Coordinates of C-alpha atoms and ligand atoms in Angstrom, one line a residue:
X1 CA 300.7 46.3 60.6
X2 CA 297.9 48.8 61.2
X3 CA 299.5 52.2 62.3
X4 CA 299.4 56.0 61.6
X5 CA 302.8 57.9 61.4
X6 CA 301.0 59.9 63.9
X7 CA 300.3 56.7 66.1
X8 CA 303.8 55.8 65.3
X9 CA 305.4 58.7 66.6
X10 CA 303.0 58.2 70.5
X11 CA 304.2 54.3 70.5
X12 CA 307.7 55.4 70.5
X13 CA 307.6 58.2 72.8
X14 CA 305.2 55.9 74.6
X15 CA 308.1 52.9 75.0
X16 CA 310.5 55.5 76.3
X17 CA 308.2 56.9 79.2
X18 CA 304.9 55.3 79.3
X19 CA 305.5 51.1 79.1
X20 CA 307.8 49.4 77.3
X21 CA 306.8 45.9 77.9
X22 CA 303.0 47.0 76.6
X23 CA 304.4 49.1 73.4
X24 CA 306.4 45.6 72.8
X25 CA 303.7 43.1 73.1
X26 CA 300.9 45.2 70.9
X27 CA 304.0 45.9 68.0
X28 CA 304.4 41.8 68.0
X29 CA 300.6 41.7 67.8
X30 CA 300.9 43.6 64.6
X31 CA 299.0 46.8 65.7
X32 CA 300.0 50.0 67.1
X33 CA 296.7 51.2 68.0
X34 CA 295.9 55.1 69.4
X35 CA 291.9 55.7 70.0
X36 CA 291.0 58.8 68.1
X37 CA 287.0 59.2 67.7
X38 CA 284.3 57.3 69.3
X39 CA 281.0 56.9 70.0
X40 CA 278.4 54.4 71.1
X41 CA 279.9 50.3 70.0
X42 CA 282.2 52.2 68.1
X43 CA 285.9 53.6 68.3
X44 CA 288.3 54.7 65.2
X45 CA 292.5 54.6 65.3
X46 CA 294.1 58.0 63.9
X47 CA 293.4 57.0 60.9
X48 CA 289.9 56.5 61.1
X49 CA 289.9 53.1 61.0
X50 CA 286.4 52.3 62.4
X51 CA 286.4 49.3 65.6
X52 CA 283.5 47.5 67.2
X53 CA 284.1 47.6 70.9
X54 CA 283.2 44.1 71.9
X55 CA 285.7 44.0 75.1
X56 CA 283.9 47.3 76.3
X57 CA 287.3 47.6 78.6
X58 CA 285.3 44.6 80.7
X59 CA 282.1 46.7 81.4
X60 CA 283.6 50.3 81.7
X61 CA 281.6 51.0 78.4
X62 CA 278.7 49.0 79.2
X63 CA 276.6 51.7 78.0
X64 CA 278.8 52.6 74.8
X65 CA 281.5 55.3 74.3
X66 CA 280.6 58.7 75.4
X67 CA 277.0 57.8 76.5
X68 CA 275.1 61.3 75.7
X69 CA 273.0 61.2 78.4
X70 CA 276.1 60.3 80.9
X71 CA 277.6 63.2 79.3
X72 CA 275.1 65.3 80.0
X73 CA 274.8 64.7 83.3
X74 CA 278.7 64.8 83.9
X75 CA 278.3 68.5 82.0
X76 CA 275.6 69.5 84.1
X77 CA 277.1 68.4 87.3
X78 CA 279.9 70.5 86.5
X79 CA 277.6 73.7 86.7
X80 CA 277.0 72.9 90.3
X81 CA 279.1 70.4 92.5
X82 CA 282.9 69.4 92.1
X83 CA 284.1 66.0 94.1
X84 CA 282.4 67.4 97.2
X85 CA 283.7 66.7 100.9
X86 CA 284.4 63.2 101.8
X87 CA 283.6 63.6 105.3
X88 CA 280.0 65.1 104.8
X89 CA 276.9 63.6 103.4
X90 CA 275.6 64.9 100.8
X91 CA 272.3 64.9 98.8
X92 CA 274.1 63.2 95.3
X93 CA 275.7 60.2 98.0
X94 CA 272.2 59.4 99.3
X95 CA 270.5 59.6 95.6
X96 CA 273.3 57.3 94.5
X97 CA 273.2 55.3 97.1
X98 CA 269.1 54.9 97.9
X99 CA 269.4 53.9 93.7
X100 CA 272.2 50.9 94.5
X101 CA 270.1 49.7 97.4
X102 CA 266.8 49.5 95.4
X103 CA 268.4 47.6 92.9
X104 CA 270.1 45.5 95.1
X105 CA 268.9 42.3 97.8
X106 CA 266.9 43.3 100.6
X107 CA 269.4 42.3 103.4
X108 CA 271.9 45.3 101.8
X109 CA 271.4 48.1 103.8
X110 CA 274.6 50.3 103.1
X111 CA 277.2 51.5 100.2
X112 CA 280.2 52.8 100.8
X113 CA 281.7 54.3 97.2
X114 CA 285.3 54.3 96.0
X115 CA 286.9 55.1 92.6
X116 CA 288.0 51.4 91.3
X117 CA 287.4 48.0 91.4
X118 CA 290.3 46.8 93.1
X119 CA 290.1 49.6 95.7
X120 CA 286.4 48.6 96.5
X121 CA 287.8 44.6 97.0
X122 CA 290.3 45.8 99.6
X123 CA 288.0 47.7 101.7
X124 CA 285.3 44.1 101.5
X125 CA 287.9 42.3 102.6
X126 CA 288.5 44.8 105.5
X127 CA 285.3 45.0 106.3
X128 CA 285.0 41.8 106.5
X129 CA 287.9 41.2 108.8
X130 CA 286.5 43.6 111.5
X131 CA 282.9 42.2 111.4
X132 CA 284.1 38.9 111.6
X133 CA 287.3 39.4 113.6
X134 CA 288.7 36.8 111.6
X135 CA 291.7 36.9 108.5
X136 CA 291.9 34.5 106.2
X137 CA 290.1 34.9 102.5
X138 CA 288.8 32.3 100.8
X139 CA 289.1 33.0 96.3
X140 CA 289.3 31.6 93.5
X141 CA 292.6 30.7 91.9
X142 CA 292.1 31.9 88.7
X143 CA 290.4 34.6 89.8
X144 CA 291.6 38.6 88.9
X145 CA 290.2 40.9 91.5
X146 CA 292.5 44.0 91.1
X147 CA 295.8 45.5 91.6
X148 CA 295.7 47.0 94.3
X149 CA 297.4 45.0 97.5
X150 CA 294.4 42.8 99.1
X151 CA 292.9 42.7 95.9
X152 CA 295.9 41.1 93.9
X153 CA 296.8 39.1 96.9
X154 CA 293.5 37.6 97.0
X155 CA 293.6 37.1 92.9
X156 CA 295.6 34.6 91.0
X157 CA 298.9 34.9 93.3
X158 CA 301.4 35.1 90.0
X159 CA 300.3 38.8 89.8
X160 CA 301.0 39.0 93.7
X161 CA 304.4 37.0 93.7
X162 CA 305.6 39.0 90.5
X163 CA 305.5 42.2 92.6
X164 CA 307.3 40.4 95.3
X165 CA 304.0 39.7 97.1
X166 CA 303.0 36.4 97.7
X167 CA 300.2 36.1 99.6
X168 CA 300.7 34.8 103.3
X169 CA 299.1 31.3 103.3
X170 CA 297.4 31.9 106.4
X171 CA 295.7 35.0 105.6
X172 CA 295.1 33.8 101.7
X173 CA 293.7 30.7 100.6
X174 CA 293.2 30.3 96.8
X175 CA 290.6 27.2 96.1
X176 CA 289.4 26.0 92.7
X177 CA 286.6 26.9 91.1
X178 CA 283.4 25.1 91.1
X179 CA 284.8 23.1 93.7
X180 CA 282.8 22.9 96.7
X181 CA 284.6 20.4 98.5
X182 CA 287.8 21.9 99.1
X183 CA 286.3 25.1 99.9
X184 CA 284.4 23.4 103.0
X185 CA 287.4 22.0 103.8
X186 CA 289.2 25.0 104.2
X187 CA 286.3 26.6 106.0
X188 CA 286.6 23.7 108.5
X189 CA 289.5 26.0 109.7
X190 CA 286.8 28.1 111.2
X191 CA 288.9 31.3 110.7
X192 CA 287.8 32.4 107.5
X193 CA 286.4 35.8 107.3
X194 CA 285.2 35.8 103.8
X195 CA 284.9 33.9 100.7
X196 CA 285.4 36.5 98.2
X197 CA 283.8 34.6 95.0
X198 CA 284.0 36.5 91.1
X199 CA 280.6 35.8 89.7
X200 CA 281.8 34.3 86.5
X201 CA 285.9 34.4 86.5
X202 CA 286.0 36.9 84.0
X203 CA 290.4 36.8 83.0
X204 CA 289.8 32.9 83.1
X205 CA 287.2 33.1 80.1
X206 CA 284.3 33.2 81.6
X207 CA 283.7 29.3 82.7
X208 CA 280.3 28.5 83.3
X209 CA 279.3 27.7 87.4
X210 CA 277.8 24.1 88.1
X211 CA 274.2 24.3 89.7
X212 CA 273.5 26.0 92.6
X213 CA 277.4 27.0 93.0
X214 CA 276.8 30.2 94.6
X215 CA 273.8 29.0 97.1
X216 CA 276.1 26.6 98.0
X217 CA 279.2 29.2 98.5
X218 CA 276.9 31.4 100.6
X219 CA 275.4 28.3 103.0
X220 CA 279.1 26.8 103.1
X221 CA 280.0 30.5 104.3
X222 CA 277.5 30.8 106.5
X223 CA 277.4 27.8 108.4
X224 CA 281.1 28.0 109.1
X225 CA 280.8 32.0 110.4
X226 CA 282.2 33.7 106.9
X227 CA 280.5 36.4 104.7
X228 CA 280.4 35.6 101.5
X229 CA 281.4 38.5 98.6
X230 CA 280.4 39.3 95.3
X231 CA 282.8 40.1 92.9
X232 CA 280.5 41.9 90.5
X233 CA 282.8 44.2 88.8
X234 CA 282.7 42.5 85.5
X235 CA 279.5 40.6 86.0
X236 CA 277.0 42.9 87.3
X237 CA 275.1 46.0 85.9
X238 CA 272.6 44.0 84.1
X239 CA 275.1 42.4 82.3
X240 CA 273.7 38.8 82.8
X241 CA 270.4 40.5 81.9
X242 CA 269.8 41.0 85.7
X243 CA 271.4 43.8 87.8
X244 CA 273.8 41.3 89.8
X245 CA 274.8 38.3 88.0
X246 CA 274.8 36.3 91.0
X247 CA 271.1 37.1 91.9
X248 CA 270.3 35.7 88.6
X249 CA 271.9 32.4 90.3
X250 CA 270.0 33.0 93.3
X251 CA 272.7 33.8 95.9
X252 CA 272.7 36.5 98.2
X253 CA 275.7 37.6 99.1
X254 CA 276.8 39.6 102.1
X255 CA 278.7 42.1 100.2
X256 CA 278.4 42.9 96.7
X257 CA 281.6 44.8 94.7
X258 CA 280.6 46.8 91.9
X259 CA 282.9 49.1 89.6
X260 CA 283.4 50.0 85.7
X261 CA 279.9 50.4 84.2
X262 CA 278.7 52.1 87.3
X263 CA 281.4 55.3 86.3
X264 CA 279.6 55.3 82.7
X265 CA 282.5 55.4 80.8
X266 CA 283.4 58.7 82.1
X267 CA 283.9 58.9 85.8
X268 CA 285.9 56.0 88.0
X269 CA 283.3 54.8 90.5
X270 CA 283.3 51.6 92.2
X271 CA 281.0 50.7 95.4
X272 CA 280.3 48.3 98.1
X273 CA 277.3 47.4 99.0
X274 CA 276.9 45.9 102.4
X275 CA 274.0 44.0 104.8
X276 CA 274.5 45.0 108.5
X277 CA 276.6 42.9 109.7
X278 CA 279.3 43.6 106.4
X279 CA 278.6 47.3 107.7
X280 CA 279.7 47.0 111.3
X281 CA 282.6 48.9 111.7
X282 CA 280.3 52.5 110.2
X283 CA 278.5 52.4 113.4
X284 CA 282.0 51.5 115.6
X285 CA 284.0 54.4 113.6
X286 CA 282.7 55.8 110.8
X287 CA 286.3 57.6 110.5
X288 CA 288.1 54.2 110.1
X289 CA 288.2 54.1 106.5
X290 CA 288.3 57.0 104.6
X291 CA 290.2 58.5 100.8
X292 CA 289.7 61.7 99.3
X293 CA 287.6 60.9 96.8
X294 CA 285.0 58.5 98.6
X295 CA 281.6 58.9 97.3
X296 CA 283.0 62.6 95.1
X297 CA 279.9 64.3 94.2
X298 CA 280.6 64.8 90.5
X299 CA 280.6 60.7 90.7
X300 CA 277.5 60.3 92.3
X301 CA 275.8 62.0 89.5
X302 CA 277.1 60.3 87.0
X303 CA 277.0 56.7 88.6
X304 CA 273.0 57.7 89.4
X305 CA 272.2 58.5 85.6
X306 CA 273.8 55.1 84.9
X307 CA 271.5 53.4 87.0
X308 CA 268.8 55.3 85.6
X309 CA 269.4 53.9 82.2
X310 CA 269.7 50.9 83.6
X311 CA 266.5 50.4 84.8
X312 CA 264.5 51.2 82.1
X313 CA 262.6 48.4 80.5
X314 CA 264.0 49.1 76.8
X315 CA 267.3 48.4 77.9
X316 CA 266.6 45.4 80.0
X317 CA 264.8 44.2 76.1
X318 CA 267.8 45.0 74.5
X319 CA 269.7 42.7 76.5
X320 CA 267.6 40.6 76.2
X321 CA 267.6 40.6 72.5
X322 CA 271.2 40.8 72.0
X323 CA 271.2 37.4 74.3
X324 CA 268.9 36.0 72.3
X325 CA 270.8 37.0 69.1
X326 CA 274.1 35.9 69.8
X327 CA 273.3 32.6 71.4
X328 CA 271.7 32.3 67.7
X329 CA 274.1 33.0 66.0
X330 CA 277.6 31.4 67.6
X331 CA 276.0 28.8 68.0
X332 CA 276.0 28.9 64.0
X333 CA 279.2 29.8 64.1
X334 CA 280.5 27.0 66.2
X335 CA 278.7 25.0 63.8
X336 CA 280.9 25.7 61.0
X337 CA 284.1 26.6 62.4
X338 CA 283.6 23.6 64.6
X339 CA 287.3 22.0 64.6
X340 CA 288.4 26.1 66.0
X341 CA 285.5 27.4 67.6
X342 CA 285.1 24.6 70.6
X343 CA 283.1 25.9 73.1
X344 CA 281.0 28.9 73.4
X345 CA 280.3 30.1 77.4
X346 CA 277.7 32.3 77.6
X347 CA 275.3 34.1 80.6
X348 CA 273.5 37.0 78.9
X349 CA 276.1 39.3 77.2
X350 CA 278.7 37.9 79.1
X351 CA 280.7 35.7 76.4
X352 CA 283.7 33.4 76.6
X353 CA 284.8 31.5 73.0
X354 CA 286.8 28.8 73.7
X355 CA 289.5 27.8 70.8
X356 CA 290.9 24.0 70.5
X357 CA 294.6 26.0 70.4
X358 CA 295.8 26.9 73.9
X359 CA 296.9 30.3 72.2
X360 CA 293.5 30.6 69.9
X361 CA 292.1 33.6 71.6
X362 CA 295.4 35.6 71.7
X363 CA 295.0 34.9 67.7
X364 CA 291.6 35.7 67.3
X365 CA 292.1 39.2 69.2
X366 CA 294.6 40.2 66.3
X367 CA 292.3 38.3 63.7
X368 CA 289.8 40.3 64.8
X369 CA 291.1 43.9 65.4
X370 CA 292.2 43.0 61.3
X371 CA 288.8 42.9 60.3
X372 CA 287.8 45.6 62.6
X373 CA 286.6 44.4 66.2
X374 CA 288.2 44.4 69.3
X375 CA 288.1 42.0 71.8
X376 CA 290.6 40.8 74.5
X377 CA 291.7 37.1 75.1
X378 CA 291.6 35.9 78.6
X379 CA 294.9 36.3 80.0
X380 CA 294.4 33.6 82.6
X381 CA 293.6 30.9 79.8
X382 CA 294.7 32.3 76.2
X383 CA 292.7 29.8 74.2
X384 CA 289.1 31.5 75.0
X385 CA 288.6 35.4 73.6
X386 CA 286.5 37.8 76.1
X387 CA 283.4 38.7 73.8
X388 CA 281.7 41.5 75.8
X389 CA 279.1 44.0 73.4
X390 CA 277.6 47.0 75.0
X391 CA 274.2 46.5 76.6
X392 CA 272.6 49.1 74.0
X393 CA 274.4 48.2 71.0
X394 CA 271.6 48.1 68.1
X395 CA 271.0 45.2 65.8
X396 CA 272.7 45.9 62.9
X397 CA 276.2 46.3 65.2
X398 CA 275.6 43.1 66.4
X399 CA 275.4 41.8 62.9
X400 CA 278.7 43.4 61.3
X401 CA 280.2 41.6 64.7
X402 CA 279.0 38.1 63.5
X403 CA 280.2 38.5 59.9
X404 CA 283.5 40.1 60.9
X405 CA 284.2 37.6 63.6
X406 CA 283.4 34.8 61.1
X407 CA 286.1 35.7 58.6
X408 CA 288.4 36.3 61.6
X409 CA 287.7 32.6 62.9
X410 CA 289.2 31.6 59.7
X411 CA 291.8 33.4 60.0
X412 CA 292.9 32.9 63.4
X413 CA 292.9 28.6 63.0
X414 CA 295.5 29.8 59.8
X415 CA 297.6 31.5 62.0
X416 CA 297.6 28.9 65.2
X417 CA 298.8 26.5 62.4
X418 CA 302.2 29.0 61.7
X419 CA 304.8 28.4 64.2
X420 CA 305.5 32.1 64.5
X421 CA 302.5 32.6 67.0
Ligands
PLP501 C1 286.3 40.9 88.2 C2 287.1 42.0 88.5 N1 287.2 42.5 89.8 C3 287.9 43.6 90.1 C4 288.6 44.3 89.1 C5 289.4 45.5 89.4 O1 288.9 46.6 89.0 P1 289.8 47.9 88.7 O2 290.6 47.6 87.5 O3 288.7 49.0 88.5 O4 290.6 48.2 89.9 C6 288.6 43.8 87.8 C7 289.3 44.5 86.7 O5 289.4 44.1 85.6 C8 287.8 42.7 87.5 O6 287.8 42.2 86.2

């Protein structure tokens, strides 16, 4: 069991008033883990225990813990501007914005910035409806798009149906992915308003699209009078080694959802970024939708710097290298542990090991956080482990990650073989 007295003390307090279920589950894990220090890849428990952040809380950290040129920014931003006024423009909205657009497809001509990921789902989706006068979503099963109402609803529906939710099957239609067939059939309806498509099904372990799956989600879309959206929340920010993972599969989307990274670690942004028609209803009522902290000032700045950093060409070489490097070296890995380790889905830094036990990623998350890395199973499909580094992390990081996860692989077929998992 790896705890502090001090961390001790929180997870109690914690199961009284915080979440017993979560205290629960992380104590049968065997870990009672409270972040103290971090920095960059890394993060130490109370203790100060030292952890290599390879689940980067799905892209939040995408440019490591406590960024100091995010910081920075954040601190300097602080001199000057506080969330702003969500009804005016401002000069830190347009900066953001002009930086989104640039890096974006030419047919996106507008953002329209929220706080979180889920958030920035339900307003595509509503946009969608009142540019296409038309309900029903088209997603993915095993999709995870959010907690928030249209987002859940739109998401794998156990999440909706435990809150007492189930999404109305006329207004939600959940298809499988990689299956192009069934979604045209649904679109034969002709009352779809969007197809609402996550890059790379992130909480389903990252399988790998078939050829030309996204072209074909945006022509199927299109010819039967639906946009097509992005779910880019995990995917995007240069994470597949291009800005928008689904650009790298040549798709352009109508809409295009974007959230962790862009906050850099610090403050929640998320975004839409819209073509014309996606942006319809800002020229009908600009006033229609509207929260207190849309597009906050202090955001802006922050989001900007990120994108900053993400354009330069070192980092773009990093990624590249880290791609480069482990492909190398899981491949090696799968090699050895080969009876465990089945299956290795990757698309630049975005990872998905696939175990030959259903539960194999749920016990190579606690192997691993033994030997000092964290990283998060898929909770849609518990044999593969979410294997997501920081798009700066350094060489030498990247190495410890290999040897460490190499012991835990070990360790992890011993304990699927115990009955007690
Ligand atoms: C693909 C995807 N979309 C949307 C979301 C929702 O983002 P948020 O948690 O910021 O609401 C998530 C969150 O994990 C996600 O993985």
């Amino acid at each position: 069991m790896i705890m502090s007295k001090e961390a001790g003390k929180i997870y109690a307090e914690a199961a009284k008033i915080w979440n017993p279920d979560r205290v629960a589950t992380f104590k049968k894990f065997g870990f009672e883990m409270v972040m103290g220090k971090r920095q960059g890849s890394y993060f130490e428990d109370l203790d100060g225990h030292e952890y290599i952040n390879m689940h980067s809380n799905g892209g939040v950290f995408n440019l490591g813990h406590r960024n100091p040129e995010i910081r920075q920014a954040l601190i300097d931003g602080m001199d000057v501007v506080d969330a702003g006024n969500h009804y005016f423009p401002s000069r830190y909205k347009n900066e953001l914005n002009e930086k989104l657009l640039a890096a974006s497809p030419e047919n996106m001509k507008y953002v329209f910035t929220l706080n979180g990921g889920g958030e920035a789902i339900d307003a595509a989706v509503k946009f969608a409806r009142r540019a296409t006068k038309r309900q029903r979503i088209i997603s993915l099963a095993c999709a995870f798009h959010g907690g928030t109402g249209i987002a859940m609803q739109a998401g794998n529906p156990k999440l909706a149906e435990f809150f007492n939710m189930t999404p109305d099957p006329k207004l939600y239609t959940h298809i499988a992915y990689n299956n192009l067939e069934q979604l045209e059939m649904v679109l034969k309806k002709n009352d779809t308003a969007a197809v609402l498509i996550e890059t790379i099904p992130a909480t389903a372990g990252f399988p790998m699209p078939i050829e030309n799956y996204h072209r074909e989600v945006q022509r199927l879309a299109h010819q039967y009078g639906a946009l097509y959206i992005a779910d880019e929340v995990q995917t995007g920010m240069m994470r597949s080694g291009q800005m928008w993972c689904c650009c790298k599969f040549k798709a352009v989307p109508d809409m295009i959802v974007t959230g962790k990274g862009l906050s850099g670690g610090y403050y929640p942004m998320s975004a839409v970024i819209m073509n014309d028609e996606a942006a319809s209803w800002m020229k009908e009522d600009g006033f229609a939708h509207t929260s207190s902290f849309n597009g906050t000032e202090l955001g802006c700045i922050v989001a900007s710097k990120v994108l900053d950093i993400l354009k330069r060409p070192a980092v773009k070489q990093n990624i590249d290298q880290l791609t480069e490097f482990f492909q190398l070296n899981l491949a090696k890995l799968q090699q050895k542990h080969r009876e465990f380790l089945v299956e290795v889905r990757q698309c630049g830094v975005i990872m998905g090991l696939k175990t030959a036990h259903p539960l194999g990623g749920q016990a190579l998350m606690v192997a691993l956080i033994k030997n000092g890395v964290w990283a998060v199973m898929a909770d849609f499909d518990k044999s593969v482990l979410q294997f997501k580094p920081n798009l700066l992390m350094d060489q030498i990081t990247a190495k410890k990650v290999i040897s460490r996860l190499d012991q835990a692989l070990s360790e992890a077929q011993q304990m699927v073989s115990t009955p007690s998992l």
